[in-house]
Amino acid sequence: MLADEVRPAPTTVPPATSSPSLTAPAPKGDAAVCVDAPSTGGGPSKLVVTSKRKPKPIYEELIPIALLVAVIILVIARLPKVAIDHSPAFRRRRVLNWLPLGLTYAFLYMARYNITVLKDAGALSGSDYGDINFWGALTYGIAFLINGPLTDRWGGRTTILIAAAGSLATNVLMGVLIATGNTGDLKLTLSLLFSLNMYFQSFGAVSIVKVNAGWFHLRERGTFGGIFGILISLGIYFAFDWGFRIAVTLPESPEALFFIPAGILVVFFVLCFLYVRDNPSDAGFADFDPGDASSGQSNEREPALKVMKRLLTNKIILIIAVIEFSSGFLRQAILQWYRDFAKGVGGTDSFVYENWGLVSCVAGITGGVFAGLISDHLFQSRRAPMSAVLYAVMLGGAIVVLMFIGMPVVVSWTIAVMAMAIIGVHGMLSGTASQDFGGKKNAGIAVGIIDGFVYLGNAFQSQVYGRTLPEKGSCAAKDLDNWLAWPIWMIPLAVLGFVLGIVVWNARPDKPKPR
């Protein structure tokens, strides 16, 4: 579950002539006027978690996740294999390659979303958090223009090590400043350090796609997209549920939210160094033609600007990037704001709210895996059809949320279904289509462009919702009218993603002639 209970109780004052600074309408009649949480600019330097609520035993959440993963492994094992012949030894070594790489990516989430848990601990208002997240997401998106070409040049193994080392270092720095109280202007300090953290974090997705482009044939990559969805879902679970446990277990030491993920990343830095290799040939196996856009190309390296120009003039890649802009908006609209909504309107007794980390993890795993399997086995490894189907689910879900916004239980289960859909889309496009259309040689630049748009969408939603939605725990949050902007903004983004998915329904990567 998320750490929303650690926020301070809402503050009310007698009715006054001044209106709250939120753009949402103030409560009507004799209701108390809501007071916005104070800005963290120059705010308290020592943060203390105040929640007394104990989390459920961890086995109650880990057992269902483990059972789900076991069932998925069994289903995948029983499915007809795509026509790619790999030896059992190769498959075992491939698992040893992507597993530590993928778990490193998952724990990078824990070292990223701890800033959200800090917000839920009451240190940041929604508006200030929106600003901090905006700068971090903007940095993440723009950094891809640099880090994508660097990943293609240096290899994904090197850049995942940079991601882990850089993120753990910035997390240690944030933890030290919070522990000592030497943060100065907390909002400014966190904006700068979170942006630096997000620069290093941006190597993560590029690295995992770059490495696996050499280990998975195009016909296998739908399944990899499912694996990518599992990793995203586990990352979200680690970030929010484990973050909550850290917060309530060490209420007077919020710096632990930064030190513990940093310590975990040290372990996975070592594992990646020992086991991850860029190509099968680096691990003693023969390289093979992946059947993607790089097939038939020579091994001669092209200038990064030339590759970027070619990809940015590729209509299919640009359309996928715009779809992923919508994905970035919608994914964070769900993950960052659902529990604020439920807390405000009285939906805290629903199963989804009480078990949000578990529900979102299970939904994401289910959506990612089955989207990948259907993409490979039903749509002949075309990614756009599955994306369009999942965006139809997103559109329908946003409309249901708008229509039934006064029924929190209905909204909660609808949001769970939407989480399944949007994580499935993200795995299909950022995790898989970027490899297909960028090719093994240029996967770093391709995923940089596509995932960069994801975080531009994230930055956009941070500004939109940070300024239009009420503060969690405030009186304004209890007024349903103040939450209408939440689903209303989702609808046009879902329409955009659905329509563009239809446009590229039959798209396949072009195989260039040998040079």
Coordinates of C-alpha atoms in Angstrom, one line a residue:
M1 CA 0.0 0.0 0.0
L2 CA 1.1 3.6 -0.5
A3 CA 2.3 5.8 2.2
D4 CA -0.6 8.3 2.1
E5 CA -1.5 7.8 5.7
V6 CA 1.7 9.5 6.8
R7 CA 0.5 12.9 5.7
P8 CA -0.7 15.3 8.4
A9 CA -4.4 15.7 9.1
P10 CA -6.2 18.3 6.9
T11 CA -6.2 21.8 8.3
T12 CA -9.4 23.9 8.4
V13 CA -10.2 27.4 9.4
P14 CA -13.4 29.4 9.8
P15 CA -14.8 30.8 6.5
A16 CA -12.8 33.7 5.3
T17 CA -13.1 36.2 2.5
S18 CA -10.0 35.0 0.7
S19 CA -10.3 32.0 -1.5
P20 CA -7.8 29.1 -1.6
S21 CA -5.1 29.1 -4.2
L22 CA -6.2 25.9 -5.7
T23 CA -7.8 26.3 -9.1
A24 CA -10.5 23.9 -8.2
P25 CA -13.6 25.5 -6.7
A26 CA -13.8 26.0 -3.0
P27 CA -16.5 24.1 -1.0
K28 CA -19.8 25.8 -1.0
G29 CA -22.1 26.8 1.8
D30 CA -21.1 26.6 5.4
A31 CA -18.3 24.1 4.8
A32 CA -14.9 25.0 6.1
V33 CA -12.6 26.7 3.7
C34 CA -9.7 24.4 2.7
V35 CA -6.2 25.6 3.3
D36 CA -3.4 24.6 0.9
A37 CA -0.5 22.8 2.4
P38 CA 2.3 25.3 2.9
S39 CA 5.0 25.5 0.3
T40 CA 8.2 23.6 1.0
G41 CA 10.3 26.5 -0.3
G42 CA 12.4 27.3 2.8
G43 CA 10.2 24.8 4.7
P44 CA 11.2 22.4 7.5
S45 CA 14.6 21.0 7.3
K46 CA 13.9 17.9 9.5
L47 CA 11.1 15.6 8.3
V48 CA 9.3 13.2 10.6
V49 CA 6.8 10.6 9.5
T50 CA 3.7 10.7 11.7
S51 CA 1.7 7.6 10.6
K52 CA 0.9 5.1 13.3
R53 CA -0.6 2.6 11.0
K54 CA 1.2 -0.7 10.6
P55 CA 1.5 -2.3 7.1
K56 CA 0.1 -5.8 6.5
P57 CA 2.5 -8.7 6.9
I58 CA 4.6 -8.7 3.8
Y59 CA 3.9 -12.3 3.0
E60 CA 0.2 -11.4 2.3
E61 CA 1.4 -9.4 -0.7
L62 CA 4.4 -11.4 -1.8
I63 CA 2.6 -14.7 -2.0
P64 CA 0.0 -13.6 -4.5
I65 CA 2.7 -11.9 -6.6
A66 CA 4.9 -15.1 -6.5
L67 CA 1.9 -17.3 -7.5
L68 CA 1.0 -15.0 -10.4
V69 CA 4.5 -15.0 -11.7
A70 CA 4.7 -18.8 -11.4
V71 CA 1.4 -19.2 -13.3
I72 CA 2.7 -16.8 -16.0
I73 CA 5.9 -18.8 -16.3
L74 CA 3.9 -22.0 -16.7
V75 CA 1.6 -20.5 -19.3
I76 CA 4.6 -19.2 -21.3
A77 CA 6.3 -22.5 -21.1
R78 CA 3.2 -24.3 -22.5
L79 CA 2.6 -21.9 -25.4
P80 CA 3.7 -22.9 -28.9
K81 CA 7.3 -21.6 -29.4
V82 CA 8.0 -19.0 -32.1
A83 CA 10.2 -20.3 -34.9
I84 CA 13.5 -19.3 -33.3
D85 CA 16.0 -22.1 -32.5
H86 CA 18.1 -21.4 -29.4
S87 CA 19.9 -24.0 -27.4
P88 CA 19.0 -24.7 -23.8
A89 CA 22.4 -23.4 -22.7
F90 CA 21.8 -20.1 -24.6
R91 CA 18.4 -19.7 -23.0
R92 CA 19.8 -20.3 -19.5
R93 CA 22.6 -17.8 -20.1
R94 CA 20.1 -15.3 -21.4
V95 CA 18.1 -15.5 -18.2
L96 CA 21.3 -14.9 -16.2
N97 CA 21.8 -11.8 -18.4
W98 CA 18.4 -10.1 -18.3
L99 CA 17.4 -11.0 -14.7
P100 CA 20.0 -8.9 -12.8
L101 CA 19.7 -6.3 -15.5
G102 CA 15.9 -6.2 -15.2
L103 CA 15.9 -6.2 -11.4
T104 CA 18.4 -3.3 -11.4
Y105 CA 15.9 -1.4 -13.5
A106 CA 13.1 -2.3 -11.1
F107 CA 15.1 -1.1 -8.1
L108 CA 15.9 2.1 -9.9
Y109 CA 12.2 2.8 -9.6
M110 CA 12.5 2.5 -5.9
A111 CA 15.3 5.1 -6.0
R112 CA 13.1 7.3 -8.1
Y113 CA 9.6 7.2 -6.6
N114 CA 10.9 7.6 -3.1
I115 CA 10.4 11.3 -3.8
T116 CA 6.6 10.5 -4.2
V117 CA 6.6 8.7 -0.8
L118 CA 8.3 11.8 0.7
K119 CA 5.4 13.8 -0.7
D120 CA 2.9 11.3 0.8
A121 CA 4.8 11.8 4.2
G122 CA 3.5 15.3 4.3
A123 CA 6.7 17.2 3.4
L124 CA 5.5 18.4 0.0
S125 CA 2.3 19.9 -1.1
G126 CA 0.8 18.6 -4.3
S127 CA 1.7 21.8 -6.1
D128 CA 5.3 21.7 -5.0
Y129 CA 5.6 18.0 -5.7
G130 CA 4.2 18.7 -9.2
D131 CA 7.0 21.3 -9.7
I132 CA 9.8 19.0 -8.4
N133 CA 8.5 16.1 -10.5
F134 CA 8.1 18.4 -13.5
W135 CA 11.8 19.3 -13.5
G136 CA 12.9 15.7 -12.9
A137 CA 10.6 14.3 -15.7
L138 CA 11.7 17.1 -18.1
T139 CA 15.4 16.2 -17.3
Y140 CA 14.7 12.5 -17.9
G141 CA 13.0 13.2 -21.2
I142 CA 15.6 15.5 -22.6
A143 CA 18.5 13.4 -21.3
F144 CA 17.5 10.7 -23.7
L145 CA 18.8 12.8 -26.5
I146 CA 22.3 12.5 -25.0
N147 CA 22.1 9.1 -23.3
G148 CA 20.5 7.2 -26.2
P149 CA 23.5 7.8 -28.5
L150 CA 25.9 7.2 -25.6
T151 CA 24.3 3.8 -24.9
D152 CA 24.6 2.8 -28.6
R153 CA 28.3 3.8 -28.4
W154 CA 29.3 2.4 -25.0
G155 CA 26.9 -0.5 -24.8
G156 CA 24.0 -1.2 -22.4
R157 CA 26.2 -3.0 -19.8
T158 CA 28.3 0.1 -19.3
T159 CA 25.3 2.5 -19.1
I160 CA 23.3 0.4 -16.7
L161 CA 26.3 0.5 -14.4
I162 CA 26.4 4.3 -14.8
A163 CA 22.6 4.4 -14.0
A164 CA 23.0 2.4 -10.8
A165 CA 26.1 4.2 -9.6
G166 CA 24.8 7.7 -10.4
S167 CA 21.4 7.1 -8.9
L168 CA 22.7 5.5 -5.7
A169 CA 25.1 8.4 -5.3
T170 CA 22.4 11.1 -5.7
N171 CA 20.1 9.1 -3.3
V172 CA 22.9 9.0 -0.7
L173 CA 23.4 12.8 -1.1
M174 CA 19.6 13.5 -0.7
G175 CA 19.6 11.2 2.4
V176 CA 22.6 12.9 4.0
L177 CA 21.1 16.4 3.5
I178 CA 17.7 15.3 4.9
A179 CA 19.4 13.5 7.9
T180 CA 21.5 16.6 8.7
G181 CA 18.8 19.1 8.0
N182 CA 21.1 21.0 5.6
T183 CA 18.6 21.2 2.8
G184 CA 18.2 25.0 2.8
D185 CA 15.2 25.7 0.5
L186 CA 13.8 22.1 0.5
K187 CA 11.9 22.5 -2.7
L188 CA 14.8 24.0 -4.7
T189 CA 17.3 21.4 -3.2
L190 CA 15.0 18.5 -4.1
S191 CA 14.3 19.9 -7.5
L192 CA 18.1 20.0 -8.3
L193 CA 19.0 16.6 -6.8
F194 CA 15.9 14.9 -8.2
S195 CA 16.8 16.2 -11.6
L196 CA 20.3 14.9 -11.3
N197 CA 19.0 11.6 -10.2
M198 CA 16.6 11.4 -13.1
Y199 CA 19.5 12.1 -15.5
F200 CA 21.2 9.0 -14.3
Q201 CA 17.9 7.1 -14.2
S202 CA 17.3 7.8 -17.9
F203 CA 20.2 5.4 -18.7
G204 CA 18.1 2.5 -17.2
A205 CA 15.4 1.9 -19.8
V206 CA 17.8 2.6 -22.7
S207 CA 20.3 0.1 -21.3
I208 CA 17.8 -2.7 -20.8
V209 CA 16.4 -2.3 -24.3
K210 CA 19.9 -2.0 -25.9
V211 CA 21.2 -5.2 -24.2
N212 CA 18.2 -7.3 -24.9
A213 CA 18.0 -6.2 -28.6
G214 CA 21.1 -8.5 -29.1
W215 CA 19.7 -11.4 -27.1
F216 CA 16.0 -11.5 -28.4
H217 CA 14.9 -12.1 -32.0
L218 CA 12.1 -9.8 -33.2
R219 CA 9.7 -12.8 -33.0
E220 CA 10.5 -13.2 -29.3
R221 CA 10.3 -9.6 -28.3
G222 CA 6.6 -9.6 -27.5
T223 CA 7.4 -12.0 -24.7
F224 CA 10.2 -9.7 -23.7
G225 CA 7.7 -6.8 -23.7
G226 CA 5.8 -8.8 -21.1
I227 CA 9.0 -9.3 -19.1
F228 CA 9.5 -5.5 -19.3
G229 CA 6.0 -5.0 -17.9
I230 CA 6.7 -7.4 -15.0
L231 CA 9.8 -5.3 -14.2
I232 CA 7.9 -2.1 -14.3
S233 CA 5.2 -3.5 -12.1
L234 CA 7.7 -4.9 -9.6
G235 CA 9.5 -1.6 -9.6
I236 CA 6.3 0.2 -8.7
Y237 CA 5.6 -2.3 -6.0
F238 CA 9.1 -1.9 -4.5
A239 CA 8.9 1.9 -4.7
F240 CA 5.5 2.4 -3.1
D241 CA 4.9 -0.7 -0.8
W242 CA 8.4 -1.1 0.4
G243 CA 8.7 2.7 0.6
F244 CA 5.7 2.8 2.9
R245 CA 7.1 0.1 5.1
I246 CA 10.4 2.0 5.4
A247 CA 8.5 5.2 6.3
V248 CA 6.4 3.7 9.1
T249 CA 9.1 1.5 10.4
L250 CA 11.6 4.4 10.7
P251 CA 9.2 7.4 11.2
E252 CA 11.9 9.7 12.5
S253 CA 14.4 8.8 9.8
P254 CA 12.9 9.7 6.4
E255 CA 16.4 9.7 5.0
A256 CA 16.1 5.9 5.0
L257 CA 13.8 6.3 2.0
F258 CA 17.0 7.2 0.1
F259 CA 19.7 5.2 1.9
I260 CA 18.0 1.8 1.6
P261 CA 17.4 2.0 -2.2
A262 CA 21.0 3.2 -2.6
G263 CA 22.2 0.1 -0.7
I264 CA 20.2 -2.2 -2.8
L265 CA 21.6 -0.6 -6.0
V266 CA 25.1 -1.3 -4.7
V267 CA 24.3 -5.0 -4.7
F268 CA 22.8 -4.9 -8.2
F269 CA 25.7 -2.9 -9.5
V270 CA 27.9 -5.7 -8.6
L271 CA 25.6 -8.4 -10.1
C272 CA 25.4 -6.4 -13.4
F273 CA 29.1 -6.1 -13.5
L274 CA 29.6 -9.8 -13.0
Y275 CA 26.8 -11.2 -15.3
V276 CA 25.5 -8.8 -17.8
R277 CA 27.0 -8.8 -21.3
D278 CA 26.0 -6.7 -24.3
N279 CA 26.0 -9.6 -26.9
P280 CA 25.8 -13.4 -26.9
S281 CA 29.4 -13.4 -28.3
D282 CA 30.6 -11.7 -25.1
A283 CA 29.3 -14.7 -23.1
G284 CA 30.7 -17.4 -25.4
F285 CA 27.7 -17.8 -27.8
A286 CA 27.3 -16.9 -31.4
D287 CA 25.6 -13.7 -32.3
F288 CA 22.5 -13.9 -34.6
D289 CA 20.5 -11.8 -36.9
P290 CA 17.6 -10.3 -34.8
G291 CA 15.4 -9.8 -37.8
D292 CA 14.8 -6.1 -37.0
A293 CA 15.5 -2.8 -38.7
S294 CA 19.2 -3.4 -38.4
S295 CA 19.2 -6.6 -40.4
G296 CA 21.6 -6.5 -43.3
Q297 CA 23.4 -3.4 -42.1
S298 CA 27.2 -3.4 -41.8
N299 CA 28.8 -3.1 -38.4
E300 CA 30.2 0.3 -39.3
R301 CA 29.1 2.9 -36.7
E302 CA 27.1 5.8 -38.1
P303 CA 27.3 9.3 -36.6
A304 CA 24.7 9.7 -33.9
L305 CA 23.2 12.9 -35.5
K306 CA 22.7 11.1 -38.8
V307 CA 20.9 8.2 -37.0
M308 CA 18.8 10.6 -35.0
K309 CA 17.8 12.5 -38.1
R310 CA 16.8 9.3 -39.8
L311 CA 14.8 8.1 -36.9
L312 CA 13.1 11.5 -36.3
T313 CA 12.0 11.5 -39.9
N314 CA 10.6 8.0 -39.6
K315 CA 6.8 8.5 -39.5
I316 CA 6.2 5.2 -37.6
I317 CA 8.7 6.1 -34.8
L318 CA 7.3 9.6 -34.5
I319 CA 3.7 8.2 -34.2
I320 CA 4.8 5.7 -31.6
A321 CA 6.6 8.5 -29.7
V322 CA 3.4 10.6 -29.6
I323 CA 1.4 7.5 -28.4
E324 CA 4.0 7.2 -25.7
F325 CA 3.5 10.8 -24.8
S326 CA -0.1 9.9 -24.0
S327 CA 1.2 6.8 -22.1
G328 CA 3.4 9.0 -19.9
F329 CA 0.5 11.3 -19.1
L330 CA -1.9 8.5 -18.4
R331 CA 0.4 6.2 -16.4
Q332 CA 1.3 8.9 -13.9
A333 CA -2.3 10.2 -13.8
I334 CA -3.2 6.8 -12.4
L335 CA -0.1 6.0 -10.2
Q336 CA 0.3 9.5 -8.7
W337 CA -3.3 10.7 -8.2
Y338 CA -5.6 7.7 -7.7
R339 CA -5.0 7.4 -3.9
D340 CA -5.2 11.1 -3.4
F341 CA -8.7 10.9 -5.0
A342 CA -9.8 7.9 -2.9
K343 CA -8.5 9.5 0.3
G344 CA -10.4 12.7 -0.4
V345 CA -13.8 11.3 -1.4
G346 CA -14.0 8.5 1.1
G347 CA -12.9 5.5 -1.0
T348 CA -10.3 4.3 1.5
D349 CA -12.3 1.1 2.5
S350 CA -12.0 -0.4 -1.0
F351 CA -9.8 -3.4 -1.6
V352 CA -8.0 -1.6 -4.4
Y353 CA -7.1 1.4 -2.1
E354 CA -6.0 -0.8 0.8
N355 CA -3.9 -3.0 -1.5
W356 CA -2.9 -0.5 -4.2
G357 CA 0.7 -1.6 -4.4
L358 CA -0.3 -5.3 -4.8
V359 CA -3.2 -4.5 -7.2
S360 CA -1.1 -2.3 -9.4
C361 CA 1.7 -4.8 -9.5
V362 CA -0.6 -7.7 -10.4
A363 CA -2.5 -5.6 -12.9
G364 CA 0.8 -4.5 -14.5
I365 CA 2.3 -8.0 -14.7
T366 CA -0.9 -9.4 -16.2
G367 CA -1.3 -6.6 -18.7
G368 CA 2.4 -6.7 -19.8
V369 CA 2.7 -10.4 -20.1
F370 CA -0.5 -11.1 -22.0
A371 CA -0.1 -8.1 -24.2
G372 CA 3.3 -9.4 -25.2
L373 CA 2.1 -12.9 -25.8
I374 CA -0.9 -11.8 -27.9
S375 CA 1.4 -9.5 -29.9
D376 CA 3.7 -12.3 -30.8
H377 CA 1.2 -15.1 -31.3
L378 CA -1.9 -13.4 -32.6
F379 CA -0.6 -10.2 -34.4
Q380 CA 2.6 -11.8 -35.8
S381 CA 4.8 -9.6 -33.7
R382 CA 3.1 -6.3 -34.6
R383 CA 2.9 -4.1 -31.6
A384 CA 0.5 -1.4 -32.7
P385 CA -2.7 -3.6 -32.7
M386 CA -2.2 -4.5 -29.1
S387 CA -1.5 -0.9 -28.3
A388 CA -4.7 0.2 -29.9
V389 CA -6.7 -2.4 -28.0
L390 CA -5.3 -1.4 -24.7
Y391 CA -5.9 2.3 -25.5
A392 CA -9.5 1.4 -26.2
V393 CA -9.6 0.0 -22.6
M394 CA -8.0 3.3 -21.3
L395 CA -10.6 5.4 -23.1
G396 CA -13.5 3.3 -21.9
G397 CA -12.0 3.4 -18.4
A398 CA -11.6 7.2 -18.3
I399 CA -15.2 7.6 -19.4
V400 CA -16.4 5.2 -16.7
V401 CA -14.4 7.2 -14.1
L402 CA -16.0 10.4 -15.3
M403 CA -19.5 9.0 -15.2
F404 CA -19.2 7.2 -11.9
I405 CA -16.9 9.6 -10.1
G406 CA -19.3 9.6 -7.1
M407 CA -18.9 5.9 -6.6
P408 CA -15.3 5.4 -5.4
V409 CA -15.5 1.6 -5.4
V410 CA -16.4 1.6 -9.2
V411 CA -13.6 4.1 -9.8
S412 CA -11.1 2.0 -7.9
W413 CA -11.7 -1.2 -9.9
T414 CA -11.8 0.8 -13.1
I415 CA -8.4 2.3 -12.3
A416 CA -7.0 -1.1 -11.6
V417 CA -8.0 -2.3 -15.1
M418 CA -6.6 0.9 -16.6
A419 CA -3.3 0.2 -14.8
M420 CA -3.2 -3.1 -16.5
A421 CA -3.8 -1.6 -19.9
I422 CA -1.3 1.3 -19.7
I423 CA 1.6 -0.8 -18.4
G424 CA 0.9 -3.2 -21.2
V425 CA 1.1 -0.4 -23.7
H426 CA 4.4 0.9 -22.2
G427 CA 6.0 -2.5 -22.4
M428 CA 4.8 -3.0 -26.0
L429 CA 6.1 0.3 -27.3
S430 CA 9.0 1.6 -25.2
G431 CA 10.2 -1.9 -24.4
T432 CA 9.6 -3.7 -27.7
A433 CA 8.7 -1.5 -30.6
S434 CA 11.8 0.7 -30.0
Q435 CA 14.0 -2.4 -30.6
D436 CA 12.0 -3.4 -33.7
F437 CA 12.1 -0.1 -35.4
G438 CA 15.4 1.2 -34.2
G439 CA 17.2 -2.1 -34.7
K440 CA 19.9 -3.7 -32.7
K441 CA 22.5 -1.1 -33.7
N442 CA 20.4 2.0 -32.9
A443 CA 18.1 0.7 -30.1
G444 CA 19.6 3.2 -27.7
I445 CA 18.6 6.2 -29.8
A446 CA 15.2 4.8 -30.7
V447 CA 14.2 4.1 -27.1
G448 CA 15.7 7.5 -26.2
I449 CA 13.3 9.2 -28.6
I450 CA 10.3 7.1 -27.6
D451 CA 10.8 7.0 -23.9
G452 CA 11.8 10.7 -23.9
F453 CA 8.2 11.4 -25.1
V454 CA 6.9 9.3 -22.2
Y455 CA 8.5 11.6 -19.7
L456 CA 7.5 14.7 -21.5
G457 CA 4.0 13.4 -21.1
N458 CA 4.8 12.8 -17.4
A459 CA 6.1 16.4 -17.1
F460 CA 2.9 17.7 -18.7
Q461 CA 0.6 15.9 -16.3
S462 CA 2.6 17.0 -13.3
Q463 CA 1.9 20.6 -14.3
V464 CA -1.7 20.0 -15.2
Y465 CA -2.7 18.0 -12.2
G466 CA -0.4 19.7 -9.7
R467 CA -2.3 22.9 -10.4
T468 CA -5.9 21.7 -11.0
L469 CA -6.4 18.9 -8.4
P470 CA -7.0 19.6 -4.7
E471 CA -4.4 18.9 -2.0
K472 CA -4.8 15.4 -0.5
G473 CA -6.4 15.6 2.9
S474 CA -7.8 19.0 2.4
C475 CA -11.5 20.0 2.5
A476 CA -11.4 20.7 -1.2
A477 CA -10.4 17.1 -1.8
K478 CA -13.8 16.0 -0.4
D479 CA -15.7 17.9 -3.1
L480 CA -16.3 15.6 -6.1
D481 CA -16.5 18.6 -8.5
N482 CA -12.9 19.3 -7.7
W483 CA -11.8 15.9 -9.1
L484 CA -13.6 16.2 -12.5
A485 CA -10.4 17.5 -14.1
W486 CA -8.8 14.1 -13.4
P487 CA -10.7 11.9 -15.8
I488 CA -11.5 14.8 -18.2
W489 CA -7.9 15.3 -19.0
M490 CA -7.4 11.5 -19.5
I491 CA -10.0 11.2 -22.2
P492 CA -8.4 13.3 -25.0
L493 CA -5.0 11.6 -24.3
A494 CA -6.6 8.2 -24.5
V495 CA -8.4 9.2 -27.8
L496 CA -5.0 10.3 -29.2
G497 CA -3.3 7.0 -28.3
F498 CA -6.2 4.9 -29.7
V499 CA -6.4 6.7 -33.0
L500 CA -2.7 6.7 -33.6
G501 CA -2.6 3.0 -32.8
I502 CA -5.1 2.4 -35.5
V503 CA -3.0 4.5 -37.9
V504 CA 0.1 2.3 -37.5
W505 CA -1.9 -1.0 -37.1
N506 CA 0.0 -2.8 -39.9
A507 CA 3.4 -1.2 -39.3
R508 CA 6.5 -3.4 -39.4
P509 CA 10.2 -2.5 -39.4
D510 CA 11.8 -2.0 -42.8
K511 CA 14.9 -4.0 -43.3
P512 CA 17.5 -1.9 -45.1
K513 CA 19.5 -3.2 -48.0
P514 CA 23.1 -4.3 -47.1
R515 CA 25.6 -1.5 -47.3

